[in-house]
Coordinates of C-alpha atoms (C1' of nucleotides) in Angstrom, one line a residue:
Chain A
M1 CA 0.1 0.2 0.0
D2 CA 1.1 3.3 -0.7
K3 CA 1.5 5.8 2.7
A4 CA 2.0 8.7 1.2
Q5 CA -1.6 8.5 -0.5
A6 CA -3.2 6.6 2.7
V7 CA -1.9 9.5 4.8
A8 CA -3.7 12.0 2.2
G9 CA -7.0 10.0 2.6
I10 CA -6.8 10.9 6.4
G11 CA -9.5 13.3 7.8
L12 CA -7.7 14.7 10.1
F13 CA -5.3 16.1 7.7
A14 CA -7.6 17.8 5.0
G15 CA -6.5 21.1 4.5
L16 CA -3.2 20.5 5.0
G17 CA -0.2 21.4 2.6
A18 CA 2.0 18.5 0.5
K19 CA 5.3 19.4 3.0
E20 CA 3.5 18.8 6.0
L21 CA 1.6 16.0 5.1
A22 CA 4.8 14.3 3.7
A23 CA 6.5 14.9 7.1
L24 CA 3.6 12.8 8.6
A25 CA 4.1 10.1 6.0
G26 CA 7.2 10.3 7.7
I27 CA 6.6 9.4 10.8
A28 CA 4.2 7.1 10.2
E29 CA 4.4 3.2 10.5
V30 CA 2.5 0.9 8.4
R31 CA 1.0 -2.1 10.5
R32 CA -1.4 -4.8 9.1
F33 CA -3.6 -6.5 11.5
G34 CA -5.7 -9.6 10.7
R35 CA -9.5 -9.9 10.7
G36 CA -10.0 -10.4 14.8
E37 CA -6.4 -9.4 15.5
D38 CA -5.8 -7.3 18.6
I39 CA -4.3 -3.8 18.1
F40 CA -3.9 -3.0 21.7
F41 CA -5.5 -3.3 25.1
S42 CA -7.2 -1.3 27.7
G43 CA -4.3 -0.8 30.2
D44 CA -1.8 -0.8 27.7
P45 CA 0.6 2.4 27.6
A46 CA -0.3 4.8 24.7
E47 CA 2.2 5.4 22.6
G48 CA 0.7 7.1 20.0
F49 CA -2.5 6.9 17.5
F50 CA -3.5 4.9 14.4
S51 CA -5.5 5.5 11.2
V52 CA -7.2 3.0 9.0
A53 CA -6.2 2.9 5.4
S54 CA -8.1 0.0 5.1
G55 CA -10.1 -2.3 7.2
K56 CA -12.3 -1.4 10.2
V57 CA -11.8 -1.8 13.9
R58 CA -13.9 -1.3 17.1
I59 CA -12.8 0.1 20.0
Y60 CA -14.6 -1.6 23.0
Q61 CA -14.4 -2.0 26.6
T62 CA -14.9 -5.2 28.7
S63 CA -16.0 -6.2 32.0
L64 CA -14.6 -8.5 34.5
A65 CA -17.7 -10.7 34.0
G66 CA -16.7 -10.9 30.2
K67 CA -19.5 -8.5 29.1
E68 CA -18.3 -5.9 26.2
H69 CA -19.4 -3.0 25.0
I70 CA -18.4 -1.4 22.0
V71 CA -17.3 2.8 22.1
H72 CA -17.2 3.1 18.6
V73 CA -16.3 1.4 15.2
F74 CA -14.1 3.2 12.5
G75 CA -13.2 2.6 9.0
P76 CA -11.0 4.0 6.5
G77 CA -10.0 7.3 6.7
E78 CA -10.5 7.6 10.2
V79 CA -8.2 7.9 13.1
F80 CA -8.8 6.4 16.7
A81 CA -6.8 6.4 19.9
E82 CA -5.6 9.6 19.6
V83 CA -6.4 10.7 23.1
A84 CA -3.0 8.9 23.4
V85 CA -1.2 11.7 21.8
F86 CA -2.1 14.7 24.8
A87 CA -3.3 13.1 27.6
G88 CA -0.8 10.2 28.1
G89 CA -0.8 6.8 30.1
V90 CA -2.9 3.9 29.2
Y91 CA -5.3 3.6 26.6
P92 CA -8.7 3.7 28.2
A93 CA -10.5 1.1 25.9
S94 CA -9.3 -1.8 23.5
A95 CA -8.9 -2.2 20.0
Q96 CA -9.4 -4.9 17.4
A97 CA -9.4 -5.2 14.2
L98 CA -13.1 -6.5 12.9
E99 CA -11.6 -7.0 9.2
A100 CA -8.2 -7.6 7.9
G101 CA -6.4 -4.3 6.7
D102 CA -3.7 -2.1 6.8
Y103 CA -3.0 0.8 9.7
L104 CA -0.8 3.7 10.0
F105 CA 0.6 4.3 13.5
F106 CA 1.4 7.6 14.6
P107 CA 4.0 7.6 17.4
R108 CA 3.3 10.1 20.2
E109 CA 6.6 12.5 20.6
R110 CA 7.1 12.6 16.9
F111 CA 3.7 13.6 16.1
R112 CA 3.6 16.3 19.1
R113 CA 6.6 18.1 17.2
L114 CA 4.8 18.5 13.9
L115 CA 2.1 19.4 15.6
A116 CA 3.9 22.3 17.1
D117 CA 5.0 23.8 13.7
D118 CA 1.5 23.5 12.3
P119 CA -1.1 25.5 13.7
D120 CA -3.8 24.0 10.8
L121 CA -2.9 20.8 12.0
A122 CA -3.9 21.7 15.7
L123 CA -6.9 23.4 14.7
N124 CA -8.1 20.0 13.1
M125 CA -7.2 18.0 15.9
L126 CA -9.2 20.3 18.1
G127 CA -12.3 19.9 16.0
L128 CA -11.8 15.8 15.7
L129 CA -11.7 15.7 19.9
S130 CA -14.6 18.1 20.2
M131 CA -16.5 15.9 17.5
R132 CA -15.6 12.8 19.2
L133 CA -16.6 14.6 22.9
R134 CA -20.0 15.3 21.2
Q135 CA -20.6 11.8 19.9
L136 CA -19.7 10.2 23.3
V137 CA -22.0 12.8 25.4
K138 CA -24.7 11.6 22.9
K139 CA -23.8 7.9 23.8
L140 CA -24.2 8.8 27.4
E141 CA -27.8 10.1 26.9
D142 CA -28.7 7.2 25.0
L143 CA -27.4 4.5 27.3
S144 CA -28.6 6.0 30.8
L145 CA -32.2 7.7 29.7
R146 CA -33.1 5.3 26.6
E147 CA -34.2 1.7 26.3
V148 CA -33.0 -0.6 24.0
P149 CA -35.9 -0.2 21.5
A150 CA -35.2 3.5 21.4
R151 CA -31.5 2.8 20.4
L152 CA -32.0 0.4 17.9
A153 CA -34.7 2.5 16.4
A154 CA -32.0 5.7 16.2
H155 CA -29.5 3.1 15.0
L156 CA -31.9 2.1 12.2
L157 CA -32.8 5.1 11.1
L158 CA -29.1 6.4 11.1
L159 CA -28.5 3.8 8.6
G160 CA -31.1 4.1 6.5
A161 CA -30.2 8.3 6.6
E162 CA -26.6 7.0 5.3
S163 CA -27.6 4.6 2.2
K164 CA -30.3 6.5 0.8
K165 CA -31.9 3.0 -0.5
K166 CA -35.0 1.8 2.0
L167 CA -33.5 -1.8 1.9
L168 CA -30.2 -1.5 4.3
S169 CA -28.1 -4.1 5.5
L170 CA -26.3 -3.7 8.7
D171 CA -22.7 -2.9 8.9
L172 CA -21.8 -4.9 12.0
P173 CA -22.8 -8.5 12.3
K174 CA -25.7 -8.5 14.7
G175 CA -24.0 -9.8 17.9
Q176 CA -21.3 -7.0 17.7
L177 CA -24.3 -4.5 17.0
A178 CA -25.6 -5.5 20.1
A179 CA -22.3 -4.5 21.8
Y180 CA -22.7 -1.3 20.3
L181 CA -26.0 -0.9 21.6
G182 CA -25.1 -1.7 24.9
T183 CA -27.2 -4.7 25.0
I184 CA -26.6 -8.4 24.3
P185 CA -27.6 -10.5 21.0
E186 CA -30.8 -12.1 22.5
T187 CA -31.9 -8.8 23.2
L188 CA -31.2 -7.6 20.1
S189 CA -32.9 -10.1 18.4
R190 CA -36.0 -10.1 20.2
V191 CA -36.5 -6.4 19.6
L192 CA -35.9 -6.7 15.8
R193 CA -38.8 -9.2 16.2
R194 CA -40.8 -7.1 17.9
F195 CA -40.1 -4.2 15.1
A196 CA -40.9 -6.7 12.2
D197 CA -44.4 -8.0 14.3
D198 CA -45.5 -4.6 14.4
G199 CA -44.7 -3.4 11.2
L200 CA -42.1 -0.9 11.5
I201 CA -39.7 -2.6 9.5
S202 CA -39.3 -5.7 7.6
L203 CA -36.6 -8.8 8.3
S204 CA -35.5 -10.5 5.1
G205 CA -32.2 -12.6 6.6
S206 CA -29.7 -10.1 7.3
A207 CA -31.3 -7.2 5.1
I208 CA -33.4 -4.9 7.0
E209 CA -36.3 -2.7 5.2
I210 CA -37.5 0.5 7.0
L211 CA -41.4 0.5 6.6
D212 CA -42.5 2.9 8.8
A213 CA -40.0 5.8 9.6
G214 CA -42.5 7.9 11.8
R215 CA -43.2 5.3 14.0
L216 CA -39.9 4.2 14.3
E217 CA -38.6 8.1 15.0
A218 CA -41.2 8.4 17.4
L219 CA -39.5 5.5 19.4
A220 CA -36.2 6.9 19.1
A221 CA -37.5 10.3 20.0
G222 CA -39.4 9.6 23.0
T223 CA -39.0 6.9 25.4
A224 CA -41.0 3.4 24.8
A225 CA -44.4 4.7 25.7
G226 CA -45.3 6.6 22.8
T227 CA -48.1 4.4 22.0
P228 CA -49.3 1.5 24.2
P229 CA -47.1 -1.7 23.8
F230 CA -45.5 -0.2 20.7
G231 CA -47.8 0.2 17.4
P232 CA -51.5 0.9 17.4
A233 CA -52.1 -2.7 15.8
A234 CA -53.6 -4.9 18.6
R235 CA -51.0 -7.4 20.4
Chain B
M1 CA -14.9 40.0 41.5
D2 CA -11.7 40.4 39.7
K3 CA -11.6 38.8 36.1
A4 CA -8.1 39.0 35.5
Q5 CA -7.5 37.3 38.8
A6 CA -10.2 34.8 37.7
V7 CA -8.8 33.9 34.6
A8 CA -5.1 33.4 36.0
G9 CA -6.9 30.8 38.4
I10 CA -8.3 28.9 35.3
G11 CA -6.4 25.3 34.6
L12 CA -6.9 25.5 31.2
F13 CA -4.8 28.8 31.2
A14 CA -1.9 27.2 33.3
G15 CA 1.5 28.4 31.7
L16 CA 0.5 31.1 29.7
G17 CA 2.3 34.4 29.7
A18 CA 1.0 37.4 31.3
K19 CA -0.1 39.0 28.1
E20 CA -2.1 36.2 27.0
L21 CA -3.9 36.0 30.3
A22 CA -4.7 39.8 29.9
A23 CA -5.7 39.2 26.1
L24 CA -8.0 36.7 27.7
A25 CA -9.7 38.5 30.3
G26 CA -10.3 40.9 27.9
I27 CA -12.5 38.8 25.9
A28 CA -14.3 37.3 29.0
E29 CA -17.7 38.6 29.8
V30 CA -18.7 38.0 33.8
R31 CA -22.2 36.5 34.2
R32 CA -23.7 35.8 37.5
F33 CA -25.9 32.8 38.3
G34 CA -28.1 32.1 40.8
R35 CA -28.8 28.6 42.4
G36 CA -30.6 26.7 40.3
E37 CA -30.3 29.0 37.5
D38 CA -29.8 27.7 34.1
I39 CA -26.6 28.7 32.2
F40 CA -28.0 26.7 28.7
F41 CA -30.0 24.1 27.7
S42 CA -29.4 21.1 25.3
G43 CA -29.9 22.3 21.7
D44 CA -29.1 26.1 22.3
P45 CA -26.7 27.4 19.8
A46 CA -23.4 27.4 20.8
E47 CA -21.8 30.5 21.3
G48 CA -18.8 30.1 23.5
F49 CA -17.7 28.5 26.6
F50 CA -17.5 29.0 30.4
S51 CA -15.2 28.8 33.3
V52 CA -16.3 29.0 37.0
A53 CA -14.8 31.6 39.1
S54 CA -16.8 30.6 42.1
G55 CA -19.6 28.6 42.7
K56 CA -20.5 25.0 41.1
V57 CA -22.1 23.9 37.9
R58 CA -23.7 20.7 36.4
I59 CA -23.9 19.7 33.1
Y60 CA -26.9 16.8 32.5
Q61 CA -29.3 15.6 30.2
T62 CA -32.8 14.9 30.1
S63 CA -34.9 12.9 28.8
L64 CA -38.6 13.6 27.6
A65 CA -39.8 11.4 30.3
G66 CA -38.4 13.7 32.5
K67 CA -35.5 11.6 33.8
E68 CA -32.2 13.5 34.2
H69 CA -28.5 12.0 34.1
I70 CA -25.5 14.5 35.0
V71 CA -22.6 14.2 32.9
H72 CA -20.5 16.3 35.3
V73 CA -19.9 18.8 37.7
F74 CA -17.6 21.6 37.7
G75 CA -16.3 23.6 40.1
P76 CA -14.1 26.9 40.7
G77 CA -10.9 27.0 38.3
E78 CA -12.8 24.4 35.6
V79 CA -14.1 25.2 32.3
F80 CA -17.4 23.7 30.5
A81 CA -18.9 24.0 27.4
E82 CA -15.4 24.4 25.6
V83 CA -16.8 21.7 22.7
A84 CA -18.7 24.8 21.3
V85 CA -15.4 26.3 20.3
F86 CA -14.5 24.1 17.9
A87 CA -17.8 22.0 16.7
G88 CA -20.1 24.6 16.5
G89 CA -23.7 23.9 16.6
V90 CA -25.7 23.6 19.4
Y91 CA -24.7 22.7 23.1
P92 CA -25.4 18.5 23.3
A93 CA -26.2 19.2 27.3
S94 CA -27.6 21.4 29.5
A95 CA -25.9 23.8 32.2
Q96 CA -27.4 24.6 35.4
A97 CA -25.7 26.2 38.4
L98 CA -25.9 24.4 41.4
E99 CA -24.4 27.1 43.7
A100 CA -24.9 30.6 43.3
G101 CA -21.5 31.9 41.6
D102 CA -19.6 34.1 39.2
Y103 CA -19.1 32.4 35.6
L104 CA -17.0 33.9 32.6
F105 CA -18.1 33.8 29.2
F106 CA -15.7 33.2 26.6
P107 CA -17.2 33.9 23.2
R108 CA -16.3 31.4 20.6
E109 CA -15.1 33.5 17.7
R110 CA -12.8 36.3 19.7
F111 CA -11.4 32.9 21.3
R112 CA -10.5 30.9 18.5
R113 CA -8.8 34.4 17.1
L114 CA -6.6 34.6 20.6
L115 CA -5.9 30.5 19.6
A116 CA -4.4 31.1 16.5
D117 CA -2.0 33.2 18.1
D118 CA -0.9 30.9 21.0
P119 CA 0.6 27.5 20.5
D120 CA 0.6 27.1 24.3
L121 CA -3.1 27.4 24.2
A122 CA -3.9 25.4 21.8
L123 CA -1.8 22.3 23.5
N124 CA -3.6 22.9 26.7
M125 CA -7.1 22.7 24.9
L126 CA -5.7 19.5 23.5
G127 CA -4.7 18.1 26.6
L128 CA -8.1 19.4 28.4
L129 CA -10.1 17.7 25.6
S130 CA -8.2 14.5 25.5
M131 CA -8.7 14.4 29.5
R132 CA -12.8 15.0 29.1
L133 CA -12.6 12.2 26.2
R134 CA -10.7 9.5 28.7
Q135 CA -13.4 10.7 31.5
L136 CA -16.5 10.2 29.1
V137 CA -15.1 6.9 28.1
K138 CA -14.6 5.9 31.8
K139 CA -17.8 6.9 32.3
L140 CA -19.3 4.9 29.3
E141 CA -18.0 1.8 30.9
D142 CA -19.6 2.8 34.2
L143 CA -22.9 2.9 32.9
S144 CA -22.8 -0.1 30.2
L145 CA -21.1 -2.6 32.0
R146 CA -21.2 -1.8 35.8
E147 CA -24.2 -1.8 38.2
V148 CA -25.4 0.6 40.5
P149 CA -23.6 -0.4 43.6
A150 CA -20.4 -0.9 41.9
R151 CA -20.3 2.2 40.5
L152 CA -21.4 4.0 44.1
A153 CA -18.7 1.7 45.6
A154 CA -16.1 3.6 43.2
H155 CA -17.6 6.9 43.9
L156 CA -17.0 6.7 47.3
L157 CA -13.3 5.7 47.5
L158 CA -13.0 8.6 45.0
L159 CA -14.4 11.0 47.5
G160 CA -12.6 8.9 50.1
A161 CA -9.3 9.5 48.4
E162 CA -9.6 13.2 47.7
S163 CA -10.4 14.2 51.4
K164 CA -7.7 12.5 53.3
K165 CA -10.3 12.0 56.1
K166 CA -12.0 8.7 56.7
L167 CA -15.2 10.6 57.3
L168 CA -16.5 12.1 54.2
S169 CA -19.3 14.1 53.2
L170 CA -20.9 13.8 49.8
D171 CA -20.1 16.9 47.5
L172 CA -23.5 17.1 45.9
P173 CA -27.3 16.4 47.4
K174 CA -28.1 12.7 47.4
G175 CA -30.8 13.1 44.9
Q176 CA -28.2 14.8 42.7
L177 CA -25.6 11.8 43.4
A178 CA -28.1 9.7 42.0
A179 CA -28.6 11.2 38.5
Y180 CA -24.8 11.6 38.9
L181 CA -24.3 7.9 39.1
G182 CA -27.0 6.9 36.3
T183 CA -29.5 5.9 38.9
I184 CA -32.3 7.5 41.0
P185 CA -32.8 8.5 44.4
E186 CA -34.7 5.5 45.6
T187 CA -32.2 3.4 44.2
L188 CA -29.2 5.2 45.8
S189 CA -30.9 5.3 49.1
R190 CA -31.4 1.6 49.3
V191 CA -27.6 0.9 47.7
L192 CA -26.2 2.9 50.9
R193 CA -28.3 1.1 53.4
R194 CA -27.2 -2.1 51.9
F195 CA -23.6 -1.2 52.2
A196 CA -24.1 0.3 55.9
D197 CA -26.1 -3.2 56.6
D198 CA -23.1 -5.5 55.5
G199 CA -20.7 -3.1 57.6
L200 CA -18.7 -1.3 54.2
I201 CA -19.8 1.9 55.3
S202 CA -21.2 3.7 58.4
L203 CA -23.9 6.4 57.7
S204 CA -24.7 9.2 60.2
G205 CA -26.9 11.6 58.4
S206 CA -25.4 12.9 55.3
A207 CA -21.7 11.8 56.6
I208 CA -20.4 8.8 55.4
E209 CA -17.8 6.7 57.2
I210 CA -15.8 3.8 54.8
L211 CA -15.3 1.0 56.9
D212 CA -14.4 -1.8 54.8
A213 CA -12.4 -0.2 51.9
G214 CA -11.1 -3.7 50.5
R215 CA -14.5 -4.9 50.0
L216 CA -15.1 -1.7 48.6
E217 CA -12.6 -1.7 46.2
A218 CA -13.8 -5.7 45.3
L219 CA -16.9 -4.2 44.5
A220 CA -16.0 -1.4 42.4
A221 CA -14.0 -3.5 40.6
G222 CA -15.6 -6.6 39.6
T223 CA -19.3 -7.0 39.2
A224 CA -21.5 -7.4 42.4
A225 CA -20.9 -11.0 42.3
G226 CA -17.5 -11.1 44.3
T227 CA -19.2 -12.6 47.3
P228 CA -22.6 -14.3 47.5
P229 CA -25.2 -11.3 47.8
F230 CA -22.6 -9.0 49.3
G231 CA -20.4 -9.4 52.0
P232 CA -19.4 -12.4 54.0
A233 CA -21.7 -11.8 56.8
A234 CA -24.9 -13.9 56.9
R235 CA -27.6 -12.3 55.1
Chain C
dA1 C1' -43.5 27.3 68.2
dG2 C1' -45.6 25.7 64.5
dC3 C1' -45.6 25.4 59.5
dC4 C1' -44.8 24.6 55.1
dT5 C1' -41.4 23.1 51.6
dG6 C1' -37.9 20.1 50.0
dC7 C1' -35.2 16.1 50.5
dC8 C1' -34.4 11.8 51.6
dT9 C1' -36.1 7.0 53.0
dT10 C1' -39.3 2.9 52.9
dG11 C1' -42.4 -0.4 51.1
dA12 C1' -45.2 -2.9 47.6
dC13 C1' -45.0 -3.7 43.0
dT14 C1' -43.6 -3.8 37.9
dT15 C1' -41.0 -4.4 34.5
dA16 C1' -37.1 -4.5 30.9
dC17 C1' -33.5 -6.9 30.2
dG18 C1' -30.1 -10.2 31.3
dT19 C1' -29.1 -15.4 32.0
dC20 C1' -29.6 -20.3 30.7
dA21 C1' -30.2 -23.7 27.8
dA22 C1' -31.7 -25.6 23.4
dA23 C1' -32.7 -25.2 18.9
dA24 C1' -32.5 -23.2 14.2
dA25 C1' -30.0 -20.8 10.2
dC26 C1' -25.7 -19.6 8.3
dG27 C1' -21.4 -20.5 5.8
dG28 C1' -18.0 -22.2 4.0
dG29 C1' -14.7 -26.6 3.2
dG30 C1' -13.8 -31.3 2.1
Chain D
dC1 C1' -24.3 -32.2 -0.7
dC2 C1' -23.1 -32.8 3.9
dC3 C1' -21.0 -31.7 8.1
dC4 C1' -19.0 -28.4 11.7
dG5 C1' -18.4 -24.3 13.8
dT6 C1' -20.2 -19.9 14.3
dT7 C1' -24.1 -17.0 14.9
dT8 C1' -28.6 -15.9 15.5
dT9 C1' -32.8 -16.9 17.3
dT10 C1' -36.5 -18.7 20.6
dG11 C1' -38.1 -20.1 25.3
dA12 C1' -38.6 -19.9 30.6
dC13 C1' -36.8 -17.6 34.1
dG14 C1' -34.3 -14.6 37.5
dT15 C1' -33.4 -9.8 39.1
dA16 C1' -31.5 -5.4 39.0
dA17 C1' -33.6 -1.1 39.1
dG18 C1' -37.6 1.5 38.2
dT19 C1' -42.4 3.4 39.4
dC20 C1' -45.9 4.8 42.7
dA21 C1' -47.1 6.0 46.8
dA22 C1' -46.6 7.1 51.5
dG23 C1' -44.6 8.6 55.5
dG24 C1' -40.2 10.9 58.1
dC25 C1' -36.8 14.5 58.7
dA26 C1' -35.3 18.3 58.4
dG27 C1' -34.6 23.5 57.8
dG28 C1' -36.1 28.4 57.0
dC29 C1' -40.1 31.9 57.6
dT30 C1' -44.0 34.1 59.6

DNA sequence: AGCCTGCCTTGACTTACGTCAAAAACGGGG
DNA sequence: CCCCGTTTTTGACGTAAGTCAAGGCAGGCT
């Protein structure tokens, strides 16, 4: 793979000059991870951050009891673990490749040196961190004040908005999606079924079609108590 | 109150020169809020960020059903809503003064201009955002993979570590603490009682003494299933 | 003192969601 | 095409924690 090209495709580096990009490419190390391979674990010393050239990573946390929660999933062009650069110490969560792919690693100190000379880069980084913060606050809200059906509804609508087609395929295997929504596969499965039974969606294999976006939105917004059990249909 | 002095006491501005501090004081507007007064609401256009000169704020979210979740509580010297500066749009949560006090407001655009000329400030800001991110990730983990007793135990230990005295008084009224831990007053009350019954803490009015830090730590770390219902004592 | 208002606690009940276990469904190799 | 491992689904069940509804226990005010 072409390192320079990969660097140029990173959103965080948008708007930077050719010289800066070259410098960044200079300090980046290519690393390849296979499907399911661990990139780092929560608690590992944080020595730099990564970007995805190809593939998909999940950032996740585990409890001692073995439960997992997926904080975020990143794809090509995105960076992750950038928190390592400024607040040193250890990674606050684990990262694992969901699909095989190439990643770039930017070592902390060398990156900081580039940053000092490049106000644009610093600005971009500030924007990125702010966006992340915003997302996390949103996720916190979901987790603490919304129930699973509402979270799922919101996620489906999001997927629907991204792919303009009505018929959408999940971006993650269902088990992973469950962990992303802060629940377990069994519950996800049941809620999907309930949505289908109530005519909100249609399930055909792993593809999902949104039948009633309006009701889904109501569900996503309010708490489950929009209409009695769910839809207007008798139970 | 003395604006210049308040600005100098802000952690985010640590290490800046006198000139920079003066410029910051120049753009800051003093605002006073009474106890319980709203500073901004989730969804309001984000036009700048705040710092606390005196008093205490809570950053919180509400569901349509009226439930509240406290994301963070800030005291003197801390800044909040800084996400507004870089990722514009609207505030992602609401802010309310828990105690009457003076606040400084830094308008977005003017602050950005200062930032452009001041790499140290940008660096500090990056550090701050990173720290926040770290905290939020931690909170996410708590909420999604730990139960209320574990969260409470962790919080008590934290309070205990801060005040070197064994006898600690809560930093928040219990109802607020409940919202901070992602639960409701009733549940908090019950769990505290259970802790007391099991000899982990002693409750005298609103003061709490940690009796068995070891068992509290075990609780905070693992899931509730460390020792059968709770302690080794029979039920 | 007395009263009121807000906060905290307690009890009985409900429920969303997790656990455990087993059956289906799926998806490649061979 | 069949077999095996993984993923998904379904069912029966358990439980943490939320809801609803009374009380207690302040502390401030008149």
